[in-house]
Amino acid sequence: MLAETLAEIRPADPRALADARAHQDRLTKPRGSLGALEDVAVRLAGAAGACPPPMPAPAALAIFAADHGVHAQGVSPWPQEVTVQMVANFLAGGAVANAFAAQSGASVTVVDVGVAADLPDAPSLLKHKIAYGTADLSTGPAMSVDQAVQALEAGISVARGLVEGGARCLITGDMGIANTTASAALVAAFTGHDPAEVTGHGTGIDEETHARKVAVVRRAIEVNDAATVGSQPSDALRVLAAVGGFEHAAIAGLILGGAACRVPVILDGVIAGAAALVAAALDPAAVDHCVAGHRSAEPGHAVALAALGLRPLVDLELRLGEGTGGLLAHPLVCAAVRVMHDVATFDSAGVSEKQN
């Protein structure tokens, strides 16, 4: 499935990009006056290969949940059982992500790719469990390469299922206590930045815990020989397996699956950013189908976005995860595309253009 999906991904269509930019310049507004929203509309046109691009609605949020063996290193003050408890909260509709999804009209699907407990069946829960959490990435690989591929293909399967169900925009979500540690390790590996530059305070750790977290990330990079990532897809898979989480792999798969379906993917925070680095290493064209929903307060997220060449739409110092930043950005993405569909051109409206 992974190989087939990679073969289906196409880069942004240059003609659609040019047509979209020219169309923006003919609309009844000063050129460039909508700033980043114009770039979003053009980006989506290139991804879809059509001008104007299809409306990115309805949207579907996929929250991938998994646990992490590195939690044993004391990198988070939250007990590991919070992962399964928050999954229950998502399914009951009581999380911030649920509230934001209701506001934007997005569906919410929770995907178990590695929660360290058996979950009861629920209407909005998909079960793709690879294992009961990853191994401790600071002492060796977090997972095998085969497990990494399984998680990637779980994400691809979810993307395809949501698109077949009518979704025209995918939003990444995550849940997993200690997953910012794995995110920092992935960002450090794929960008070459020092762990101290990309490791943040997660859900609110003190300075002593932060210092331990940086040391754990540094040790993970060293133990797994992940200081650099080669140029082959197999290199990316090895590093993903070494220092990533099941939810990172699954989100990377969701990105690849969305790109193969030519459906835009709105990225959430640092977990999604780290996953997008994996997707980009497997196929750089996948990034053409992504929009950065927001800039997280986590330092590694800004580094990841810079490496991906993506500009975040929202900067509210969010650090919750769950897909909250992506959900907040979705109405902006819709508005950007709505302009392409509904706003008159100077010619059609009989409005005089600016004199040169």
PDB file of N, CA, C and O in Angstrom, residues 291-327:
ATOM      1  N   VAL A 291      -1.134  22.314   4.277  1.00  0.00           N
ATOM      2  CA  VAL A 291      -1.239  23.681   4.777  1.00  0.00           C
ATOM      3  C   VAL A 291      -0.888  23.643   6.254  1.00  0.00           C
ATOM      4  O   VAL A 291      -1.374  22.767   6.988  1.00  0.00           O
ATOM      5  N   ALA A 292      -0.039  24.562   6.689  1.00  0.00           N
ATOM      6  CA  ALA A 292       0.316  24.637   8.109  1.00  0.00           C
ATOM      7  C   ALA A 292      -0.780  25.398   8.840  1.00  0.00           C
ATOM      8  O   ALA A 292      -0.957  26.601   8.646  1.00  0.00           O
ATOM      9  N   GLY A 293      -1.533  24.700   9.677  1.00  0.00           N
ATOM     10  CA  GLY A 293      -2.640  25.342  10.360  1.00  0.00           C
ATOM     11  C   GLY A 293      -2.208  26.404  11.341  1.00  0.00           C
ATOM     12  O   GLY A 293      -2.806  27.478  11.410  1.00  0.00           O
ATOM     13  N   HIS A 294      -1.156  26.109  12.107  1.00  0.00           N
ATOM     14  CA  HIS A 294      -0.717  27.090  13.110  1.00  0.00           C
ATOM     15  C   HIS A 294       0.740  26.864  13.451  1.00  0.00           C
ATOM     16  O   HIS A 294       1.362  25.892  13.004  1.00  0.00           O
ATOM     17  N   ARG A 295       1.279  27.790  14.246  1.00  0.00           N
ATOM     18  CA  ARG A 295       2.632  27.642  14.782  1.00  0.00           C
ATOM     19  C   ARG A 295       2.502  27.335  16.269  1.00  0.00           C
ATOM     20  O   ARG A 295       1.983  28.113  17.052  1.00  0.00           O
ATOM     21  N   SER A 296       2.984  26.164  16.654  1.00  0.00           N
ATOM     22  CA  SER A 296       2.937  25.750  18.048  1.00  0.00           C
ATOM     23  C   SER A 296       3.932  26.531  18.887  1.00  0.00           C
ATOM     24  O   SER A 296       4.910  27.091  18.374  1.00  0.00           O
ATOM     25  N   ALA A 297       3.702  26.553  20.196  1.00  0.00           N
ATOM     26  CA  ALA A 297       4.667  27.150  21.114  1.00  0.00           C
ATOM     27  C   ALA A 297       5.921  26.297  21.246  1.00  0.00           C
ATOM     28  O   ALA A 297       6.947  26.766  21.765  1.00  0.00           O
ATOM     29  N   GLU A 298       5.878  25.049  20.789  1.00  0.00           N
ATOM     30  CA  GLU A 298       7.043  24.166  20.839  1.00  0.00           C
ATOM     31  C   GLU A 298       8.111  24.641  19.852  1.00  0.00           C
ATOM     32  O   GLU A 298       7.810  24.844  18.665  1.00  0.00           O
ATOM     33  N   PRO A 299       9.364  24.811  20.286  1.00  0.00           N
ATOM     34  CA  PRO A 299      10.402  25.334  19.376  1.00  0.00           C
ATOM     35  C   PRO A 299      10.661  24.448  18.172  1.00  0.00           C
ATOM     36  O   PRO A 299      10.994  24.940  17.091  1.00  0.00           O
ATOM     37  N   GLY A 300      10.490  23.149  18.333  1.00  0.00           N
ATOM     38  CA  GLY A 300      10.728  22.254  17.207  1.00  0.00           C
ATOM     39  C   GLY A 300       9.756  22.438  16.070  1.00  0.00           C
ATOM     40  O   GLY A 300      10.060  22.119  14.922  1.00  0.00           O
ATOM     41  N   HIS A 301       8.583  22.998  16.370  1.00  0.00           N
ATOM     42  CA  HIS A 301       7.596  23.164  15.319  1.00  0.00           C
ATOM     43  C   HIS A 301       8.022  24.233  14.318  1.00  0.00           C
ATOM     44  O   HIS A 301       7.888  24.047  13.098  1.00  0.00           O
ATOM     45  N   ALA A 302       8.535  25.349  14.808  1.00  0.00           N
ATOM     46  CA  ALA A 302       9.014  26.398  13.900  1.00  0.00           C
ATOM     47  C   ALA A 302      10.143  25.872  13.025  1.00  0.00           C
ATOM     48  O   ALA A 302      10.226  26.194  11.826  1.00  0.00           O
ATOM     49  N   VAL A 303      11.013  25.057  13.602  1.00  0.00           N
ATOM     50  CA  VAL A 303      12.120  24.465  12.838  1.00  0.00           C
ATOM     51  C   VAL A 303      11.569  23.543  11.752  1.00  0.00           C
ATOM     52  O   VAL A 303      12.016  23.570  10.592  1.00  0.00           O
ATOM     53  N   ALA A 304      10.580  22.725  12.110  1.00  0.00           N
ATOM     54  CA  ALA A 304       9.993  21.806  11.135  1.00  0.00           C
ATOM     55  C   ALA A 304       9.309  22.564  10.003  1.00  0.00           C
ATOM     56  O   ALA A 304       9.478  22.227   8.821  1.00  0.00           O
ATOM     57  N   LEU A 305       8.541  23.599  10.341  1.00  0.00           N
ATOM     58  CA  LEU A 305       7.845  24.371   9.309  1.00  0.00           C
ATOM     59  C   LEU A 305       8.830  25.049   8.368  1.00  0.00           C
ATOM     60  O   LEU A 305       8.599  25.109   7.151  1.00  0.00           O
ATOM     61  N   ALA A 306       9.924  25.560   8.924  1.00  0.00           N
ATOM     62  CA  ALA A 306      10.941  26.192   8.081  1.00  0.00           C
ATOM     63  C   ALA A 306      11.542  25.179   7.112  1.00  0.00           C
ATOM     64  O   ALA A 306      11.755  25.474   5.928  1.00  0.00           O
ATOM     65  N   ALA A 307      11.811  23.975   7.607  1.00  0.00           N
ATOM     66  CA  ALA A 307      12.377  22.935   6.747  1.00  0.00           C
ATOM     67  C   ALA A 307      11.389  22.511   5.665  1.00  0.00           C
ATOM     68  O   ALA A 307      11.789  22.175   4.543  1.00  0.00           O
ATOM     69  N   LEU A 308      10.110  22.551   5.983  1.00  0.00           N
ATOM     70  CA  LEU A 308       9.072  22.159   5.027  1.00  0.00           C
ATOM     71  C   LEU A 308       8.698  23.297   4.074  1.00  0.00           C
ATOM     72  O   LEU A 308       8.020  23.068   3.073  1.00  0.00           O
ATOM     73  N   GLY A 309       9.104  24.521   4.408  1.00  0.00           N
ATOM     74  CA  GLY A 309       8.752  25.675   3.583  1.00  0.00           C
ATOM     75  C   GLY A 309       7.295  26.068   3.717  1.00  0.00           C
ATOM     76  O   GLY A 309       6.700  26.596   2.775  1.00  0.00           O
ATOM     77  N   LEU A 310       6.718  25.855   4.907  1.00  0.00           N
ATOM     78  CA  LEU A 310       5.309  26.154   5.137  1.00  0.00           C
ATOM     79  C   LEU A 310       5.157  27.339   6.075  1.00  0.00           C
ATOM     80  O   LEU A 310       5.893  27.466   7.058  1.00  0.00           O
ATOM     81  N   ARG A 311       4.168  28.178   5.782  1.00  0.00           N
ATOM     82  CA  ARG A 311       3.874  29.353   6.600  1.00  0.00           C
ATOM     83  C   ARG A 311       2.607  29.100   7.408  1.00  0.00           C
ATOM     84  O   ARG A 311       1.554  28.825   6.828  1.00  0.00           O
ATOM     85  N   PRO A 312       2.672  29.179   8.721  1.00  0.00           N
ATOM     86  CA  PRO A 312       1.487  28.907   9.536  1.00  0.00           C
ATOM     87  C   PRO A 312       0.448  30.008   9.418  1.00  0.00           C
ATOM     88  O   PRO A 312       0.778  31.185   9.302  1.00  0.00           O
ATOM     89  N   LEU A 313      -0.820  29.615   9.458  1.00  0.00           N
ATOM     90  CA  LEU A 313      -1.904  30.584   9.336  1.00  0.00           C
ATOM     91  C   LEU A 313      -2.261  31.229  10.668  1.00  0.00           C
ATOM     92  O   LEU A 313      -2.730  32.363  10.700  1.00  0.00           O
ATOM     93  N   VAL A 314      -2.086  30.501  11.765  1.00  0.00           N
ATOM     94  CA  VAL A 314      -2.492  30.980  13.077  1.00  0.00           C
ATOM     95  C   VAL A 314      -1.300  30.877  14.022  1.00  0.00           C
ATOM     96  O   VAL A 314      -0.556  29.892  13.991  1.00  0.00           O
ATOM     97  N   ASP A 315      -1.102  31.892  14.861  1.00  0.00           N
ATOM     98  CA  ASP A 315      -0.042  31.844  15.879  1.00  0.00           C
ATOM     99  C   ASP A 315      -0.632  32.350  17.188  1.00  0.00           C
ATOM    100  O   ASP A 315      -0.646  33.549  17.460  1.00  0.00           O
ATOM    101  N   LEU A 316      -1.156  31.421  17.976  1.00  0.00           N
ATOM    102  CA  LEU A 316      -1.843  31.755  19.220  1.00  0.00           C
ATOM    103  C   LEU A 316      -1.174  31.135  20.442  1.00  0.00           C
ATOM    104  O   LEU A 316      -1.791  31.019  21.500  1.00  0.00           O
ATOM    105  N   GLU A 317       0.083  30.706  20.284  1.00  0.00           N
ATOM    106  CA  GLU A 317       0.844  30.075  21.368  1.00  0.00           C
ATOM    107  C   GLU A 317       0.161  28.806  21.877  1.00  0.00           C
ATOM    108  O   GLU A 317       0.224  28.468  23.058  1.00  0.00           O
ATOM    109  N   LEU A 318      -0.491  28.090  20.964  1.00  0.00           N
ATOM    110  CA  LEU A 318      -1.137  26.832  21.325  1.00  0.00           C
ATOM    111  C   LEU A 318      -0.092  25.750  21.556  1.00  0.00           C
ATOM    112  O   LEU A 318       0.929  25.695  20.880  1.00  0.00           O
ATOM    113  N   ARG A 319      -0.376  24.841  22.477  1.00  0.00           N
ATOM    114  CA  ARG A 319       0.492  23.680  22.698  1.00  0.00           C
ATOM    115  C   ARG A 319      -0.330  22.507  23.222  1.00  0.00           C
ATOM    116  O   ARG A 319       0.123  21.744  24.063  1.00  0.00           O
ATOM    117  N   LEU A 320      -1.544  22.379  22.718  1.00  0.00           N
ATOM    118  CA  LEU A 320      -2.441  21.327  23.181  1.00  0.00           C
ATOM    119  C   LEU A 320      -2.367  20.074  22.329  1.00  0.00           C
ATOM    120  O   LEU A 320      -2.461  18.967  22.828  1.00  0.00           O
ATOM    121  N   GLY A 321      -2.198  20.240  21.016  1.00  0.00           N
ATOM    122  CA  GLY A 321      -2.299  19.078  20.145  1.00  0.00           C
ATOM    123  C   GLY A 321      -3.752  18.776  19.833  1.00  0.00           C
ATOM    124  O   GLY A 321      -4.592  19.679  19.758  1.00  0.00           O
ATOM    125  N   GLU A 322      -4.053  17.506  19.628  1.00  0.00           N
ATOM    126  CA  GLU A 322      -5.406  17.015  19.347  1.00  0.00           C
ATOM    127  C   GLU A 322      -5.928  17.403  17.968  1.00  0.00           C
ATOM    128  O   GLU A 322      -6.956  16.912  17.535  1.00  0.00           O
ATOM    129  N   GLY A 323      -5.257  18.331  17.281  1.00  0.00           N
ATOM    130  CA  GLY A 323      -5.775  18.885  16.033  1.00  0.00           C
ATOM    131  C   GLY A 323      -6.390  20.249  16.210  1.00  0.00           C
ATOM    132  O   GLY A 323      -6.980  20.800  15.269  1.00  0.00           O
ATOM    133  N   THR A 324      -6.246  20.831  17.407  1.00  0.00           N
ATOM    134  CA  THR A 324      -6.930  22.095  17.711  1.00  0.00           C
ATOM    135  C   THR A 324      -6.492  23.236  16.805  1.00  0.00           C
ATOM    136  O   THR A 324      -7.330  24.013  16.337  1.00  0.00           O
ATOM    137  N   GLY A 325      -5.203  23.368  16.557  1.00  0.00           N
ATOM    138  CA  GLY A 325      -4.728  24.445  15.690  1.00  0.00           C
ATOM    139  C   GLY A 325      -5.181  24.259  14.252  1.00  0.00           C
ATOM    140  O   GLY A 325      -5.532  25.229  13.570  1.00  0.00           O
ATOM    141  N   GLY A 326      -5.181  23.035  13.779  1.00  0.00           N
ATOM    142  CA  GLY A 326      -5.664  22.764  12.427  1.00  0.00           C
ATOM    143  C   GLY A 326      -7.136  23.069  12.274  1.00  0.00           C
ATOM    144  O   GLY A 326      -7.573  23.600  11.247  1.00  0.00           O
ATOM    145  N   LEU A 327      -7.911  22.743  13.312  1.00  0.00           N
ATOM    146  CA  LEU A 327      -9.343  23.036  13.271  1.00  0.00           C
ATOM    147  C   LEU A 327      -9.611  24.532  13.236  1.00  0.00           C
ATOM    148  O   LEU A 327     -10.506  24.999  12.519  1.00  0.00           O
TER     149      LEU A 327
END
